[in-house]
XYZ file of C-alpha atoms in Angstrom:
709
model
C 0.098 17.975 16.720
C 3.696 19.103 17.072
C 3.603 23.445 18.203
C 5.159 26.249 17.259
C 8.520 26.489 18.259
C 8.356 22.601 18.966
C 12.538 20.742 18.481
C 13.006 18.154 15.659
C 11.192 15.183 15.814
C 14.244 13.106 16.029
C 15.449 14.594 19.367
C 12.058 14.950 20.855
C 11.859 13.387 24.305
C 9.497 10.676 25.133
C 7.353 12.576 27.591
C 7.868 15.700 24.703
C 5.901 13.343 22.539
C 3.435 12.345 24.475
C 2.731 15.874 25.113
C 2.716 16.634 21.921
C -0.035 13.981 21.011
C -2.381 14.476 23.904
C -2.484 18.430 22.718
C -3.832 17.388 19.035
C -7.788 17.256 19.161
C -9.106 13.570 19.675
C -6.040 12.010 20.696
C -5.604 10.697 24.512
C -2.884 8.907 26.150
C -3.228 7.003 29.477
C -0.759 4.459 31.364
C -1.621 1.006 31.877
C -1.882 0.542 35.895
C 0.449 -2.376 36.707
C -2.154 -4.480 38.279
C -5.924 -4.860 38.206
C -8.236 -1.233 38.580
C -10.901 -1.561 40.953
C -14.736 0.657 40.744
C -13.864 0.835 36.644
C -17.119 1.309 34.878
C -19.113 -1.632 32.814
C -21.686 -1.842 30.057
C -25.662 -1.395 31.473
C -27.098 -4.229 29.441
C -29.212 -1.814 27.741
C -30.293 0.254 24.174
C -28.363 2.844 23.747
C -28.883 5.828 21.376
C -25.526 5.984 20.157
C -23.766 2.973 17.713
C -19.787 2.229 16.910
C -20.510 1.581 12.511
C -17.438 1.843 11.751
C -15.865 -0.404 14.832
C -12.415 -0.214 16.631
C -9.074 -0.723 15.575
C -5.633 -0.466 16.306
C -2.471 0.490 15.611
C 1.751 0.810 15.689
C 2.176 -1.612 18.654
C 5.504 -1.362 20.134
C 7.371 -2.803 23.504
C 5.728 -0.181 24.969
C 2.657 1.545 23.857
C 0.274 1.150 21.245
C -2.754 3.675 19.437
C -6.742 2.428 19.475
C -9.310 3.966 17.985
C -12.831 4.457 17.474
C -15.839 6.470 15.791
C -19.314 6.944 17.689
C -22.319 8.331 15.822
C -25.486 9.439 18.013
C -25.440 13.087 18.964
C -24.305 16.085 16.615
C -21.896 17.255 19.439
C -19.116 16.254 21.230
C -19.954 12.307 22.840
C -18.012 11.654 25.985
C -16.224 8.044 25.885
C -14.965 5.793 28.714
C -11.588 4.172 26.859
C -10.444 1.090 28.603
C -7.909 -1.644 28.220
C -7.505 -4.935 30.480
C -5.466 -8.098 30.083
C -8.799 -10.429 29.294
C -11.470 -10.089 26.964
C -13.949 -10.568 29.395
C -12.429 -6.941 30.905
C -12.446 -8.002 34.654
C -8.456 -7.464 35.007
C -8.576 -3.693 33.527
C -5.246 -1.845 33.849
C -6.110 1.399 32.117
C -9.921 3.335 31.773
C -9.968 6.927 30.952
C -13.018 9.256 29.701
C -12.127 10.915 26.488
C -14.551 13.487 24.392
C -15.080 12.441 20.291
C -15.632 16.219 18.593
C -17.564 16.815 15.531
C -14.654 18.738 13.952
C -12.847 15.075 13.413
C -16.361 13.636 12.495
C -16.722 11.797 16.654
C -13.271 9.921 15.401
C -10.932 9.487 18.711
C -7.429 7.942 18.554
C -5.903 7.378 22.090
C -1.893 5.842 23.075
C -2.072 3.411 25.591
C 1.668 3.327 27.385
C 3.402 1.225 30.626
C 2.214 -1.588 28.407
C 4.225 -5.204 28.639
C 5.997 -6.086 26.019
C 5.021 -8.927 23.638
C 1.263 -9.227 25.584
C -1.843 -9.154 24.042
C -4.384 -6.853 25.276
C -8.444 -6.362 24.640
C -9.755 -2.452 24.309
C -13.390 -0.925 24.040
C -15.201 2.086 24.647
C -18.495 2.673 26.463
C -20.639 5.272 25.479
C -22.820 7.484 27.948
C -25.699 5.581 27.426
C -23.528 2.496 28.680
C -23.481 0.425 25.500
C -20.197 -1.039 24.226
C -18.482 -0.906 21.091
C -16.920 -4.649 19.723
C -14.489 -5.439 21.815
C -11.092 -5.310 19.464
C -7.998 -7.577 20.301
C -4.022 -5.510 20.008
C -0.052 -6.808 21.092
C 2.682 -4.909 21.497
C 5.867 -5.843 20.298
C 8.603 -7.773 22.049
C 11.856 -6.140 23.498
C 15.159 -7.684 23.084
C 15.046 -11.057 21.375
C 12.068 -12.251 18.918
C 11.768 -15.246 17.626
C 8.900 -14.914 14.338
C 6.924 -11.937 13.382
C 4.255 -12.881 11.076
C 2.962 -9.445 8.658
C 0.148 -10.141 6.670
C 0.425 -7.864 3.878
C -2.719 -5.919 2.076
C -3.587 -3.181 -0.387
C -6.090 -1.751 -2.924
C -9.241 -2.570 -2.489
C -12.249 -1.541 -4.152
C -15.769 -1.340 -1.969
C -17.602 -0.712 -5.440
C -15.198 -3.173 -7.692
C -15.819 -6.387 -5.510
C -15.914 -8.037 -2.004
C -13.052 -7.666 0.669
C -12.985 -11.783 0.869
C -9.413 -11.728 1.879
C -9.873 -10.115 5.092
C -11.971 -13.277 6.214
C -9.415 -15.562 4.400
C -7.166 -14.052 6.322
C -9.259 -14.479 9.742
C -9.957 -18.081 9.030
C -6.191 -19.181 8.274
C -5.172 -17.544 11.539
C -7.596 -19.677 13.368
C -6.611 -22.880 12.279
C -2.333 -21.806 12.690
C 0.159 -22.350 15.253
C -0.125 -20.146 17.735
C 3.657 -19.141 16.465
C 2.380 -18.798 13.270
C -0.881 -16.395 13.741
C -0.246 -12.561 12.410
C 1.138 -10.405 14.462
C -0.291 -7.035 12.198
C -1.470 -6.358 9.494
C 0.520 -3.770 6.647
C -1.504 -2.525 4.280
C 0.886 -0.376 1.874
C -1.960 1.713 0.011
C -5.503 2.327 -1.669
C -7.095 1.787 1.208
C -10.379 3.230 -0.317
C -10.405 4.358 -3.738
C -11.545 8.422 -4.074
C -13.968 7.629 -7.316
C -17.318 6.150 -6.866
C -19.718 5.305 -9.705
C -21.983 7.615 -11.297
C -24.991 6.859 -13.748
C -23.093 6.749 -16.297
C -19.911 5.158 -14.936
C -18.432 2.646 -17.189
C -16.371 0.384 -15.301
C -14.536 -2.339 -16.053
C -15.313 -6.366 -16.099
C -15.042 -9.159 -14.437
C -12.939 -12.025 -15.123
C -15.500 -13.596 -17.205
C -16.555 -9.826 -19.097
C -19.045 -9.392 -16.523
C -20.380 -6.218 -15.628
C -21.988 -6.938 -11.677
C -24.493 -5.524 -9.272
C -22.867 -6.259 -5.908
C -24.846 -6.802 -2.857
C -23.942 -6.451 0.472
C -24.880 -9.678 3.006
C -27.675 -7.230 4.615
C -29.159 -6.671 0.779
C -28.218 -3.197 0.372
C -26.400 -2.459 -2.765
C -22.852 -2.397 -3.056
C -22.212 1.259 -3.537
C -20.689 4.716 -2.223
C -23.807 6.100 -2.952
C -23.660 9.976 -3.865
C -20.907 12.148 -2.259
C -22.593 14.689 0.269
C -21.663 17.529 -1.552
C -22.268 15.835 -5.014
C -18.437 15.202 -6.038
C -17.425 16.323 -9.312
C -17.546 14.178 -13.201
C -14.050 12.914 -13.793
C -13.034 10.513 -16.712
C -14.907 7.628 -18.103
C -17.952 9.641 -15.890
C -16.447 8.265 -12.620
C -17.655 11.060 -9.263
C -14.823 12.244 -7.750
C -14.365 14.071 -4.189
C -14.299 17.690 -3.990
C -13.723 18.273 -0.165
C -13.157 16.740 3.196
C -17.065 15.360 3.861
C -16.703 13.524 0.356
C -13.524 11.878 1.782
C -14.670 10.825 4.905
C -17.806 9.832 3.602
C -15.624 7.253 1.653
C -13.806 5.600 4.532
C -17.587 5.468 6.361
C -18.547 3.238 3.797
C -15.081 1.570 3.431
C -15.346 0.359 7.062
C -19.135 -0.237 7.388
C -17.625 -3.972 5.663
C -18.096 -6.403 8.313
C -14.084 -8.379 7.162
C -12.615 -5.148 7.129
C -13.953 -4.552 10.151
C -13.115 -8.108 11.735
C -9.915 -7.815 10.729
C -8.875 -4.244 12.141
C -10.878 -5.838 15.763
C -8.907 -8.660 15.499
C -5.256 -6.909 14.637
C -3.207 -4.075 14.595
C -2.949 -2.770 11.769
C -0.135 -0.346 9.982
C -0.699 1.786 7.265
C 0.983 3.638 4.643
C -0.792 5.471 2.028
C -0.455 5.544 -1.599
C -2.337 7.410 -4.519
C -6.217 6.674 -4.096
C -6.978 7.836 -0.889
C -5.953 11.423 -2.195
C -6.320 11.062 -6.548
C -4.998 9.140 -8.458
C -1.082 9.285 -10.362
C -1.072 12.546 -8.100
C 2.750 13.694 -6.719
C 3.379 16.346 -3.396
C -0.028 18.442 -4.111
C -0.854 18.518 -8.056
C -2.243 16.410 -10.677
C -0.348 16.872 -13.344
C 0.690 20.428 -13.331
C -2.403 21.120 -11.613
C -2.734 22.474 -7.887
C -4.708 20.559 -5.493
C -3.387 21.568 -1.983
C -7.305 21.760 -0.947
C -7.275 18.447 -1.554
C -4.447 17.179 -0.199
C -5.402 18.935 2.937
C -8.387 17.427 3.065
C -7.174 13.826 2.582
C -4.622 14.024 4.679
C -7.038 14.819 7.592
C -9.817 12.199 6.869
C -6.692 9.901 6.702
C -5.413 11.144 10.006
C -8.784 10.669 11.394
C -9.879 6.961 10.192
C -6.461 5.391 9.807
C -4.745 5.304 13.519
C -1.236 5.390 13.417
C 1.566 6.405 15.776
C 3.250 9.753 14.205
C 3.520 12.433 17.056
C 3.483 9.786 19.667
C 5.756 7.425 17.558
C 9.242 6.703 17.547
C 9.024 5.169 21.290
C 11.139 2.456 20.178
C 13.393 4.505 17.033
C 16.292 6.140 17.000
C 14.969 8.554 14.846
C 11.665 10.048 13.830
C 9.884 12.393 11.542
C 6.148 11.488 11.858
C 3.957 13.812 13.052
C 0.068 14.483 13.149
C -1.870 16.075 11.547
C -2.284 19.890 12.043
C -5.095 21.890 10.144
C -3.426 24.216 7.272
C -4.921 27.008 4.947
C -3.597 26.674 1.465
C -5.245 27.974 -2.131
C -4.203 26.247 -4.911
C -1.226 27.736 -6.849
C 1.503 26.879 -9.695
C 4.202 24.635 -9.106
C 7.909 26.367 -8.791
C 11.354 27.112 -7.330
C 12.194 23.796 -7.662
C 14.977 22.053 -5.471
C 17.554 20.002 -6.566
C 14.777 16.718 -6.129
C 12.188 18.697 -7.694
C 10.164 19.105 -4.684
C 8.116 22.423 -4.841
C 9.297 24.959 -2.546
C 5.744 27.096 -3.350
C 4.301 28.183 0.138
C 0.739 26.410 -0.224
C 2.529 23.004 -1.911
C 4.885 22.927 1.384
C 1.974 23.658 3.795
C 0.350 20.740 2.114
C 2.535 17.978 2.257
C 3.755 19.188 6.031
C 0.203 19.014 7.320
C 1.068 15.864 8.114
C 3.994 13.616 7.765
C 3.808 9.428 8.330
C 6.981 8.092 7.365
C 8.397 6.357 10.571
C 10.020 3.011 11.441
C 8.625 0.507 14.058
C 10.836 -2.339 15.973
C 10.294 -6.142 16.592
C 12.873 -6.616 18.971
C 16.077 -7.630 17.685
C 15.002 -9.574 14.885
C 12.940 -7.386 12.529
C 12.697 -3.281 11.747
C 9.980 -2.343 9.600
C 10.192 1.373 7.355
C 6.940 2.227 6.404
C 7.681 4.940 3.528
C 5.859 7.688 1.907
C 6.169 7.650 -1.379
C 3.886 10.218 -2.452
C 4.156 13.134 -0.433
C 7.770 14.348 -1.868
C 7.528 12.695 -5.223
C 8.589 15.092 -8.307
C 6.388 14.196 -11.623
C 6.865 10.334 -12.950
C 10.005 9.665 -15.628
C 8.043 10.042 -18.211
C 6.453 13.504 -18.938
C 2.468 13.274 -18.892
C 1.988 14.740 -21.766
C 3.300 12.254 -24.025
C 1.016 9.573 -22.412
C -2.347 9.037 -24.020
C -3.718 5.931 -23.115
C -6.081 4.528 -20.950
C -8.023 6.204 -18.111
C -4.787 5.686 -15.988
C -2.575 7.158 -18.748
C 0.202 4.812 -20.010
C 2.637 4.754 -23.019
C 1.469 4.067 -25.834
C 4.066 1.124 -25.508
C 6.873 -0.137 -24.135
C 9.511 2.714 -23.371
C 13.610 2.534 -23.305
C 14.679 2.172 -20.141
C 17.453 4.437 -20.710
C 15.255 7.131 -22.512
C 13.342 7.156 -19.156
C 16.532 7.549 -17.082
C 17.858 10.240 -19.577
C 14.544 12.441 -18.843
C 14.574 10.864 -14.438
C 17.780 12.310 -14.744
C 16.543 16.129 -15.555
C 19.674 17.882 -15.778
C 21.949 15.654 -14.456
C 21.449 13.415 -17.264
C 25.006 12.393 -19.037
C 26.935 14.108 -16.294
C 25.189 17.344 -16.276
C 24.726 17.550 -20.270
C 21.871 16.335 -21.341
C 20.384 16.249 -24.406
C 18.430 18.943 -26.106
C 16.463 15.752 -28.321
C 15.408 12.797 -27.547
C 13.729 9.843 -28.919
C 10.538 8.749 -27.822
C 8.235 6.015 -29.951
C 10.454 6.433 -32.905
C 9.235 10.616 -32.596
C 12.465 12.782 -32.062
C 10.934 15.932 -29.209
C 12.526 18.047 -28.017
C 14.023 16.972 -23.967
C 11.212 18.277 -21.672
C 13.055 17.971 -18.574
C 16.290 19.284 -19.934
C 16.484 22.275 -17.617
C 14.586 20.306 -14.883
C 16.067 18.777 -12.223
C 15.977 14.824 -10.903
C 12.690 13.508 -10.293
C 13.022 12.169 -6.560
C 10.646 9.564 -5.422
C 11.486 10.358 -1.948
C 12.714 14.002 -1.430
C 16.173 14.338 0.138
C 14.951 14.245 3.948
C 12.681 11.047 3.807
C 15.326 9.042 1.531
C 18.340 11.104 4.309
C 16.131 9.299 7.051
C 15.975 6.019 5.234
C 20.028 5.460 4.870
C 20.775 6.473 8.054
C 17.529 4.171 9.540
C 19.190 0.732 7.542
C 22.560 1.304 7.931
C 22.862 1.851 11.520
C 19.570 -0.625 12.391
C 20.316 -3.504 14.764
C 17.984 -5.311 13.783
C 18.736 -9.465 11.765
C 15.914 -7.957 8.909
C 15.565 -4.869 7.339
C 11.897 -4.767 5.552
C 10.879 -1.760 3.737
C 7.015 -1.006 3.629
C 6.505 0.511 0.309
C 3.953 2.113 -1.338
C 5.231 0.106 -4.688
C 7.707 -1.951 -5.880
C 11.045 -0.791 -6.195
C 11.730 -4.092 -9.057
C 11.766 -3.275 -12.999
C 8.586 -4.540 -14.984
C 10.049 -4.949 -18.414
C 7.790 -5.632 -21.189
C 9.329 -7.553 -24.409
C 8.626 -6.583 -27.872
C 11.511 -6.986 -29.232
C 9.940 -8.286 -32.293
C 8.801 -5.379 -33.245
C 12.218 -2.506 -35.572
C 13.452 -0.819 -32.404
C 11.815 -2.925 -29.544
C 13.094 -3.818 -26.554
C 13.576 -6.650 -24.589
C 12.363 -5.081 -21.372
C 10.993 -1.800 -22.191
C 9.036 0.099 -19.341
C 5.547 0.420 -19.288
C 4.279 1.332 -15.575
C 5.992 4.554 -14.785
C 4.414 6.078 -12.054
C 5.678 3.893 -9.637
C 10.060 3.277 -9.422
C 10.390 2.807 -13.170
C 9.519 6.109 -13.472
C 11.967 7.188 -11.144
C 15.514 5.033 -12.031
C 18.033 7.137 -10.907
C 17.078 7.087 -7.194
C 16.124 3.945 -7.209
C 19.865 2.745 -8.620
C 21.205 5.443 -5.830
C 18.989 3.489 -2.462
C 19.697 0.218 -4.008
C 24.067 1.122 -4.693
C 24.288 2.597 -0.933
C 22.538 -0.614 0.130
C 25.472 -2.489 -1.910
C 27.809 -0.388 -1.017
C 27.318 -0.553 2.919
C 26.776 -3.724 3.051
C 23.856 -3.674 4.247
C 22.306 -7.191 4.541
C 18.818 -9.165 4.818
C 16.892 -5.899 3.524
C 13.550 -7.065 2.305
C 10.591 -4.770 0.398
C 7.323 -5.663 1.055
C 4.154 -3.490 -1.312
C 1.570 -3.807 -3.466
C 0.302 -1.536 -5.484
C 0.295 -3.558 -9.693
C -3.453 -5.438 -8.251
C -0.918 -8.599 -9.171
C 0.737 -10.978 -6.857
C 4.839 -10.661 -7.865
C 7.906 -11.626 -6.801
C 12.090 -11.574 -7.705
C 15.076 -9.964 -6.675
C 16.302 -5.827 -7.150
C 19.249 -5.227 -8.556
C 21.854 -2.212 -7.425
C 21.500 -1.163 -11.233
C 19.283 -2.877 -13.460
C 20.901 -0.790 -16.548
C 24.401 -1.434 -15.175
C 27.105 -4.226 -16.422
C 26.965 -7.136 -14.254
C 24.166 -5.978 -12.136
C 24.304 -7.278 -7.816
C 20.817 -8.365 -6.308
C 20.441 -6.101 -3.219
C 17.538 -7.564 -1.456
C 13.931 -9.578 -2.733
C 11.042 -8.292 -3.274
C 7.490 -9.365 -2.430
C 4.365 -7.322 -3.602
C 1.348 -9.032 -2.925
C -2.305 -8.803 -5.413
C -5.485 -6.158 -4.739
C -8.079 -7.398 -2.176
C -10.899 -6.597 -4.511
C -9.582 -3.816 -6.868
C -9.627 -4.959 -10.654
C -6.628 -7.175 -11.539
C -3.920 -6.427 -13.827
C -4.986 -8.505 -16.664
C -8.212 -6.709 -16.618
C -6.329 -3.171 -16.540
C -3.438 -4.440 -18.909
C -6.335 -5.991 -20.907
C -7.513 -2.190 -21.187
C -4.425 -0.335 -21.477
C -3.173 -2.426 -24.617
C -6.674 -2.824 -26.717
C -5.561 -0.264 -29.283
C -2.514 -2.685 -29.835
C -3.679 -5.601 -31.281
C -0.598 -7.811 -31.631
C 0.156 -6.391 -28.029
C -2.969 -7.201 -26.744
C -2.681 -11.277 -27.778
C 0.563 -10.997 -25.385
C -1.937 -9.544 -22.375
C -4.925 -12.302 -22.235
C -6.609 -14.757 -24.381
C -9.924 -16.559 -24.674
C -10.090 -19.154 -22.424
C -13.433 -20.841 -23.011
C -11.950 -21.098 -26.781
C -9.406 -22.958 -24.843
C -10.964 -24.833 -22.763
C -10.720 -22.339 -19.140
C -13.556 -22.194 -17.086
C -12.685 -18.736 -17.228
C -13.552 -16.569 -20.072
C -10.553 -13.898 -19.763
C -7.091 -15.441 -18.878
C -3.879 -13.782 -18.573
C -0.645 -14.314 -21.018
C 0.442 -11.150 -19.061
C 2.068 -13.858 -16.636
C 4.104 -15.621 -19.908
C 4.507 -11.949 -21.609
C 6.314 -10.901 -18.388
C 8.348 -13.404 -17.084
C 9.441 -15.509 -20.890
C 8.718 -12.996 -23.300
C 6.818 -12.021 -26.272
C 7.075 -15.548 -28.278
C 6.128 -17.620 -24.946
C 3.215 -15.323 -24.261
C 2.159 -15.164 -28.033
C 2.619 -19.254 -27.793
C -0.239 -19.211 -24.533
C -2.225 -16.438 -27.036
C -2.014 -19.459 -30.359
C -3.100 -22.712 -27.371
C 0.365 -24.175 -27.408
C 1.125 -26.610 -25.305
C 3.592 -26.221 -22.232
C 6.944 -27.550 -24.215
C 6.323 -24.857 -26.514
C 5.833 -21.886 -24.513
C 8.760 -22.758 -22.411
C 10.623 -23.486 -25.519
C 10.353 -20.109 -26.309
C 11.120 -18.590 -23.155
C 14.174 -15.796 -23.607
C 16.239 -15.729 -20.541
C 17.270 -12.272 -21.329
C 13.771 -10.833 -20.601
C 12.959 -9.660 -16.635
C 15.776 -12.672 -15.444
C 15.416 -11.167 -11.925
C 11.657 -12.224 -11.449
C 10.244 -15.216 -10.319
C 6.450 -15.335 -9.525
C 3.897 -13.007 -11.884
C 0.090 -13.808 -11.376
C -1.607 -11.261 -13.087
C -5.526 -12.445 -12.478
C -4.949 -12.847 -8.369
C -6.327 -11.262 -5.547
C -5.596 -11.712 -2.316
C -2.566 -11.295 0.345
C 0.552 -12.095 1.936
C 2.070 -13.443 5.105
C 5.981 -13.281 5.360
C 6.291 -15.426 8.311
C 10.309 -14.085 9.525
C 12.549 -15.432 11.611
C 16.438 -15.374 12.676
C 17.419 -17.417 9.586
C 14.596 -16.801 6.826
C 12.037 -14.815 5.365
C 8.758 -17.348 4.089
C 6.778 -15.981 2.387
C 2.799 -17.682 1.259
C 1.032 -15.662 -1.357
C -2.562 -16.719 -0.974
C -4.826 -15.832 -3.624
C -8.936 -15.806 -2.972
C -11.347 -16.124 -6.237
C -12.224 -13.493 -7.858
C -14.220 -11.429 -5.559
C -17.552 -10.640 -6.804
C -19.612 -13.604 -5.631
C -21.807 -12.909 -1.907
C -21.944 -16.862 -1.873
C -17.883 -17.011 -2.051
C -17.164 -13.895 -0.187
C -18.703 -16.263 2.638
C -16.559 -19.372 1.660
C -13.547 -17.093 1.313
C -12.124 -20.460 -1.230
C -8.596 -20.149 -2.252
C -7.681 -20.372 -5.655
C -3.986 -21.268 -4.437
C -1.249 -20.520 -2.568
C 2.496 -20.284 -3.515
C 4.777 -20.583 -1.256
C 8.349 -18.966 -1.725
C 11.518 -18.194 0.506
C 14.515 -16.408 1.144
C 17.513 -17.483 3.301
C 19.126 -14.833 5.299
C 22.468 -13.921 3.407
C 25.942 -12.372 5.019
C 28.061 -9.872 3.077
C 29.273 -10.156 0.145
C 26.773 -12.690 -1.055
C 23.459 -11.886 -2.929
C 19.735 -12.861 -1.883
C 18.205 -15.705 -4.297
C 13.947 -16.750 -4.103
C 13.391 -20.101 -3.811
C 9.906 -21.433 -4.845
C 8.221 -23.465 -2.683
C 5.277 -26.236 -2.850
C 2.065 -24.337 -5.146
C -1.016 -25.867 -3.708
C -3.911 -25.435 -5.869
C -3.978 -24.046 -9.099
C -0.793 -23.400 -10.572
C -0.920 -19.469 -12.419
C -0.641 -20.262 -15.690
C 2.985 -19.533 -16.682
C 3.479 -17.498 -13.582
C 6.414 -19.369 -11.898
C 9.678 -19.362 -12.684
C 12.547 -21.023 -10.522
């Protein structure tokens, strides 16, 4: 936790970083000894009053350090634990041991930075309680220093405990056990929506599964897979979902999610590297606001809960990096106050907003030797309101426009008073209606904020790594939707204006910077859209002769409802568009009742999607394909659940998308069967060349019209 008068993080010495980290409540630092210690504590092997119901975890591997974490139950007061790290799983060679207190004000969670470790090595850790009981053993590792031959990253996102099982983690573990040593996972990167803030109440209207059923899921122990009522009782939100209202409610969610055995085992086996998206706080929030309402107190509460339950090297981070702004959670008192006094990136300078978002800073970078540098970006805390103003959105639980919108309109609104070279129009045309321009006098809407954007640009430009990886909470690629069959329609209209499609000005700025600075081998790794997606990102999607500057690989949801089902709900009001999203699978001979025409709509256009809906053969579907629709996209899999694995070597980046069967069956979760694997790769590219994704082998059931060479 930074202290008053601390120097800027980018110039803090390692010694000061450790001092600030160890001064934070619930944090400790211990250095590893060069050889095994003698006289270390051993578990007593008898019943204990204490337990570790959320398991153990490690995070943010660096060349000489890693963070470890646990939570203990058994006493309302502080509980003293012994933390150990060893070079072997039997703990015969303990190289670090220290006593620590877990405090009730941090919900009895604790995180520690283990330093003075050897690079590129596995370690084992555990916690021993006052009665001699032990936590499960965790395994972690450090990053290499200097030359690195390969990096293997598994990318996860969007896990809804009540919507499905965390089968994807079970599949990852099974795959990793069968992999060659050089291909085994180095760390898991979770890019957001680790929890879903709203839970089901007695009258909640939940989404169906892929067969149209609304299921009651059970856990292995016979309990109903529900999050139970919040400690506060919560508040009733849209469609009778129950939303959290305070810190204890957010803690309750993490505690419930982390009892899942597959997630818990994955956290024990691999270091996790994490950022957040919106559901860790509230759907579609920006800064500390929901729509125009201040939620500053909730922002602080959700930040504290994330800090308590998600280990990360924040104040103690940047040990291998040249610049670090990250900082641990620091309690602040805030009250609700209207947004105002915006800077030129639409960041509200209202003091309560600044205090809330600055109570913790999570954007940071990690290095994997000379092979890769990973830039972890916070796309929520500093963003302005979405490009399409909320008052224009009227469809669905997650508000979207009624139909695809002209991307140039989004750009005009996003640019605010800077549009048209500082001469924004007085009026705009939205879905055939002429309206006053609501952003005419407002600043440009940023996704990253001025300071974080400067950090990202500087890091990309000056990185000495062969590959520059961006861990994003949402994809940079444009997601176009063809409604050109309508008068005034567009071949690549915008629907998902809650992501980068709603912030095109800054997207163009960042991608043009990469082009102009001739930065090569940049890769975006992301999730968010509840679908497997892949393609290349242009410097300017609206420009003449756009240039590809990086590939993007976006993984589907772990268990949250699929994009196909979400989009089906959002298009139900429009019979013409709904045909382009789903069709009756059983009427066409498929086992699955609800099938996606959405893949074809996004990869091939409306005519192809209509042919899919009508049951035309493959030749007819592809004959109707329009090459001007999303020409930069290679893969769309709208009913997929699972994850992706990126394997990076100096010469190429191989990506495998792993799709599990819809995770709504307990038996299916135990088997963790694979529906399909889609393999893509991209070769490292020199200055003056553009990246291009190459389709490899597809194992199992092919995604329905979801691949384009």
